[in-house]
Tab-separated table of C-alpha atoms in Angstrom:
chain	number	residue	atom	x	y	z
A	186	MET	CA	-23.933	-4.945	-7.342
A	187	ALA	CA	-22.044	-6.052	-4.027
A	188	LEU	CA	-19.641	-8.621	-4.269
A	189	PRO	CA	-18.612	-11.038	-1.565
A	190	LEU	CA	-15.326	-10.692	0.167
A	191	MET	CA	-12.202	-12.200	-2.018
A	192	PRO	CA	-14.464	-13.240	-4.960
A	193	LYS	CA	-12.041	-15.464	-6.435
A	194	ALA	CA	-11.690	-17.250	-3.311
A	195	THR	CA	-15.361	-17.623	-2.901
A	196	ALA	CA	-15.561	-18.895	-6.318
A	197	VAL	CA	-13.031	-21.730	-5.537
A	198	TRP	CA	-14.896	-22.690	-2.592
A	199	LEU	CA	-18.406	-22.698	-4.406
A	200	VAL	CA	-16.925	-24.633	-7.194
A	201	GLU	CA	-15.526	-27.147	-4.937
A	202	ASN	CA	-18.395	-27.638	-2.583
A	203	THR	CA	-21.416	-27.160	-4.453
A	204	ALA	CA	-23.527	-28.011	-7.570
A	205	LEU	CA	-24.221	-24.743	-8.753
A	206	SER	CA	-23.473	-23.713	-12.484
A	207	PHE	CA	-20.646	-21.817	-13.785
A	208	GLU	CA	-22.963	-18.879	-14.402
A	209	GLN	CA	-24.455	-18.775	-11.053
A	210	ILE	CA	-20.952	-18.776	-9.193
A	211	ALA	CA	-19.814	-16.121	-11.914
A	212	ALA	CA	-22.579	-13.826	-11.408
A	213	PHE	CA	-22.259	-14.133	-7.374
A	214	CYS	CA	-18.403	-13.345	-7.554
A	215	GLY	CA	-18.401	-11.142	-10.383
A	216	LEU	CA	-16.206	-13.026	-12.402
A	217	HIS	CA	-16.777	-14.344	-16.063
A	218	HIS	CA	-18.413	-17.652	-16.483
A	219	LEU	CA	-15.254	-19.061	-18.607
A	220	GLU	CA	-12.987	-17.806	-15.409
A	221	VAL	CA	-15.201	-19.965	-13.144
A	222	GLN	CA	-14.859	-22.942	-15.614
A	223	ALA	CA	-11.021	-22.442	-15.915
A	224	ILE	CA	-10.957	-22.509	-11.862
A	225	ALA	CA	-12.927	-25.802	-12.114
A	226	ASP	CA	-10.463	-27.308	-14.627
A	227	GLY	CA	-7.494	-26.171	-12.476
A	228	GLU	CA	-6.075	-23.639	-14.836
A	229	VAL	CA	-6.796	-20.702	-12.856
A	230	ALA	CA	-6.274	-19.897	-9.001
A	231	VAL	CA	-4.222	-23.012	-8.721
A	232	GLY	CA	-3.219	-23.485	-4.866
A	233	MET	CA	-5.711	-20.958	-3.616
A	234	VAL	CA	-7.558	-21.736	-0.840
A	235	GLY	CA	-11.312	-21.354	-0.965
A	236	LEU	CA	-13.154	-19.040	1.066
A	237	ASP	CA	-16.340	-20.385	2.760
A	238	PRO	CA	-19.329	-17.684	2.141
A	239	ILE	CA	-21.327	-19.640	4.862
A	240	ALA	CA	-18.898	-19.204	7.594
A	241	ASN	CA	-18.221	-15.635	7.054
A	242	GLY	CA	-22.114	-14.947	6.920
A	243	GLN	CA	-22.256	-13.962	3.208
A	244	LEU	CA	-24.403	-16.706	2.060
A	245	THR	CA	-26.637	-19.426	3.878
A	246	LYS	CA	-26.707	-23.022	3.275
A	247	ALA	CA	-30.459	-22.795	2.227
A	248	GLU	CA	-29.692	-20.156	-0.370
A	249	ILE	CA	-27.126	-22.234	-2.018
A	250	GLU	CA	-29.461	-25.518	-1.908
A	251	ARG	CA	-32.206	-23.163	-3.384
A	252	CYS	CA	-30.162	-22.222	-6.290
A	253	GLU	CA	-28.643	-25.630	-6.958
A	254	LYS	CA	-32.278	-27.042	-7.767
A	255	ASN	CA	-32.661	-24.166	-10.362
A	256	PRO	CA	-29.797	-23.069	-12.489
A	257	ASP	CA	-32.003	-19.787	-13.616
A	258	LEU	CA	-31.984	-18.579	-10.162
A	259	ARG	CA	-29.101	-16.270	-8.923
A	260	LEU	CA	-27.287	-16.407	-5.217
A	261	LYS	CA	-28.412	-13.275	-3.033
A	262	LEU	CA	-25.534	-11.896	-0.924
A	263	LEU	CA	-26.337	-11.375	2.683
A	264	VAL	CA	-25.932	-8.032	3.813
A	265	PRO	CA	-24.765	-7.512	7.550
A	266	ASP	CA	-26.829	-5.173	9.613
A	267	LEU	CA	-23.568	-3.852	11.229
A	268	PRO	CA	-22.673	-0.230	10.315
A	269	ALA	CA	-19.853	0.095	8.180
A	270	PRO	CA	-16.606	0.926	9.376
A	271	VAL	CA	-15.415	4.748	9.440
A	272	ALA	CA	-12.758	5.439	7.147
A	273	ARG	CA	-9.552	6.614	8.789
A	274	SER	CA	-9.042	10.341	8.038
A	275	LYS	CA	-5.707	10.698	10.196
A	276	GLY	CA	-2.330	8.789	10.709
A	277	PRO	CA	0.095	7.269	8.320
A	278	ARG	CA	-0.830	6.361	4.934
A	279	TYR	CA	-1.057	2.755	4.196
A	280	THR	CA	2.094	1.472	2.372
A	281	PRO	CA	2.112	-1.864	0.490
A	282	ILE	CA	4.109	-4.688	2.639
A	283	THR	CA	6.519	-4.740	-0.394
A	284	LYS	CA	7.482	-1.104	0.149
A	285	ARG	CA	7.638	-0.651	3.736
A	286	GLY	CA	11.676	-1.774	3.781
A	287	ASP	CA	12.093	1.250	1.324
A	288	LYS	CA	11.088	3.699	4.075
A	289	PRO	CA	14.176	4.317	5.751
A	290	ASP	CA	16.012	4.783	2.386
A	291	ALA	CA	13.392	7.430	1.480
A	292	ILE	CA	13.920	8.979	4.987
A	293	ALA	CA	17.646	9.574	4.598
A	294	TRP	CA	17.081	11.021	1.153
A	295	VAL	CA	14.587	13.732	2.356
A	296	ILE	CA	16.872	14.312	5.564
A	297	LYS	CA	19.927	14.839	3.137
A	298	HIS	CA	18.177	16.737	0.186
A	299	HIS	CA	15.543	18.818	1.971
A	300	PRO	CA	16.503	19.347	5.485
A	301	GLU	CA	13.872	22.242	5.485
A	302	LEU	CA	11.157	19.425	5.826
A	303	SER	CA	9.720	18.974	9.246
A	304	ASP	CA	9.524	15.637	10.693
A	305	ALA	CA	5.775	15.976	10.946
A	306	GLN	CA	5.973	16.712	6.824
A	307	ILE	CA	8.286	13.606	6.203
A	308	SER	CA	5.954	11.506	8.335
A	309	ARG	CA	2.900	12.412	6.180
A	310	LEU	CA	4.744	12.382	2.961
A	311	ILE	CA	6.505	8.907	3.199
A	312	GLY	CA	3.873	7.449	5.675
A	313	THR	CA	6.419	6.820	8.802
A	314	THR	CA	6.583	7.919	12.195
A	315	LYS	CA	8.683	10.413	14.071
A	316	PRO	CA	10.608	8.000	16.158
A	317	THR	CA	11.816	6.260	12.916
A	318	ILE	CA	12.739	9.388	11.245
A	319	ALA	CA	14.794	10.378	14.425
A	320	ALA	CA	16.498	6.949	14.454
A	321	VAL	CA	17.580	7.126	10.820
A	322	ARG	CA	18.956	10.822	11.320
A	323	ASP	CA	20.780	9.737	14.473
A	324	ARG	CA	22.015	6.462	12.755
A	325	THR	CA	20.385	4.348	15.415
A	326	HIS	CA	18.045	2.717	13.227
A	327	TRP	CA	18.476	-1.127	13.383
A	328	ASN	CA	19.314	-1.343	9.685
A	329	ALA	CA	21.391	1.714	9.829
A	330	ALA	CA	24.373	0.028	8.097
A	331	ASN	CA	22.287	-0.586	4.979
A	332	ILE	CA	20.389	2.613	4.400
A	333	LYS	CA	21.147	4.171	1.066
A	334	PRO	CA	19.311	7.616	0.367
A	335	ARG	CA	16.860	6.990	-2.512
A	336	SER	CA	14.077	9.350	-3.542
A	337	PRO	CA	10.550	8.600	-2.016
A	338	VAL	CA	9.175	9.458	-5.541
A	339	LEU	CA	11.016	6.839	-7.389
A	340	LEU	CA	10.317	4.357	-4.995
A	341	GLY	CA	6.569	5.025	-5.181
A	342	LEU	CA	6.034	5.922	-1.646
A	343	CYS	CA	4.672	9.555	-2.920
A	344	THR	CA	3.966	11.458	-5.849
A	345	GLN	CA	6.612	14.328	-7.294
A	346	ARG	CA	3.431	16.611	-6.963
A	347	GLU	CA	3.271	15.664	-3.031
A	348	LEU	CA	6.784	16.375	-2.766
A	349	GLU	CA	6.577	19.537	-4.411
A	350	GLU	CA	3.469	20.688	-2.164
A	351	ALA	CA	5.533	19.752	1.110
A	352	LEU	CA	8.586	21.777	-0.139
A	353	ALA	CA	6.381	24.952	-0.972
A	354	ILE	CA	4.998	24.567	2.529
A	355	ALA	CA	8.122	24.330	4.146
A	356	ALA	CA	9.400	27.499	2.297
A	357	LYS	CA	6.352	29.367	3.210
A	358	TYR	CA	6.797	28.622	7.029
A	359	ARG	CA	10.775	29.321	6.832
A	360	GLY	CA	10.282	32.801	5.130
A	361	PRO	CA	12.730	34.430	2.706
A	362	VAL	CA	16.254	33.486	2.391
A	363	GLU	CA	18.826	35.941	3.966
A	364	PRO	CA	21.454	37.491	1.675
A	365	GLY	CA	24.294	35.028	1.661
A	366	GLU	CA	22.268	32.216	3.156
A	367	GLU	CA	21.727	30.517	-0.336
A	368	ASN	CA	25.610	30.874	-1.438
A	369	GLU	CA	26.476	29.101	1.838
A	370	ALA	CA	23.857	26.309	0.943
A	371	ASP	CA	25.255	25.929	-2.248
A	372	ALA	CA	28.666	25.631	-0.957
A	373	GLU	CA	27.552	22.938	1.575
A	374	ALA	CA	25.900	21.151	-1.328
A	375	GLU	CA	29.194	21.073	-3.276
A	376	MET	CA	31.091	19.899	-0.337
A	377	ASP	CA	28.452	17.086	0.338
A	378	ASP	CA	28.783	15.906	-3.416
A	379	GLY	CA	32.765	15.612	-2.833
A	380	GLU	CA	32.506	14.026	0.618
A	381	ASP	CA	31.114	10.578	1.437
A	382	THR	CA	27.936	11.036	3.667
A	383	PRO	CA	26.904	8.883	6.559
A	384	TYR	CA	24.281	7.244	4.122
A	385	SER	CA	26.870	6.663	1.280
A	386	GLU	CA	29.336	4.213	3.075
A	387	HIS	CA	27.846	1.569	1.517
A	388	ALA	CA	30.388	0.114	-0.937
A	389	GLU	CA	29.672	-3.523	-2.358
A	390	HIS	CA	31.692	-6.047	-0.733
């Protein structure tokens, strides 16, 4: 059964503005009738602003009045005639707002530990843009002073499997490692561990 947008906020509005029963509101919003009763008692959704289903075209006033007269009736959700939006197949992945501030740290970590990854791969992996990657790499990012390399996996920006798949693709296009190149890389890594990198100069003050 299709549910209205923001079911709980819709339930708040119906509780406050109609004479519908808790069972009717619960059935329409996909909630338990006890949860609707808790909303009415002020125990749930405290401070939540109700969403008017009439204003957003999900119900009509006549439909509400029809069901108010008979508690055995159930509200019918209006289905718009407009075609459903096409899902995006390209572009950066969606990242929750709470995690977006972690992206520069994740970029710095990938640049430091996996320089073989291309900017396009980093962009897809973390859900960022090439200009942002370049700004982190060049230390021209607006928040460069506070960037600290942190794994995108630990930050929840990608999975370990996604990271490993990206590394496998990078290794495939890079080709076989030349003799001596691996030793040079190990030596650089050891030096890196013994020196402060531009992203590790963040002592607590």
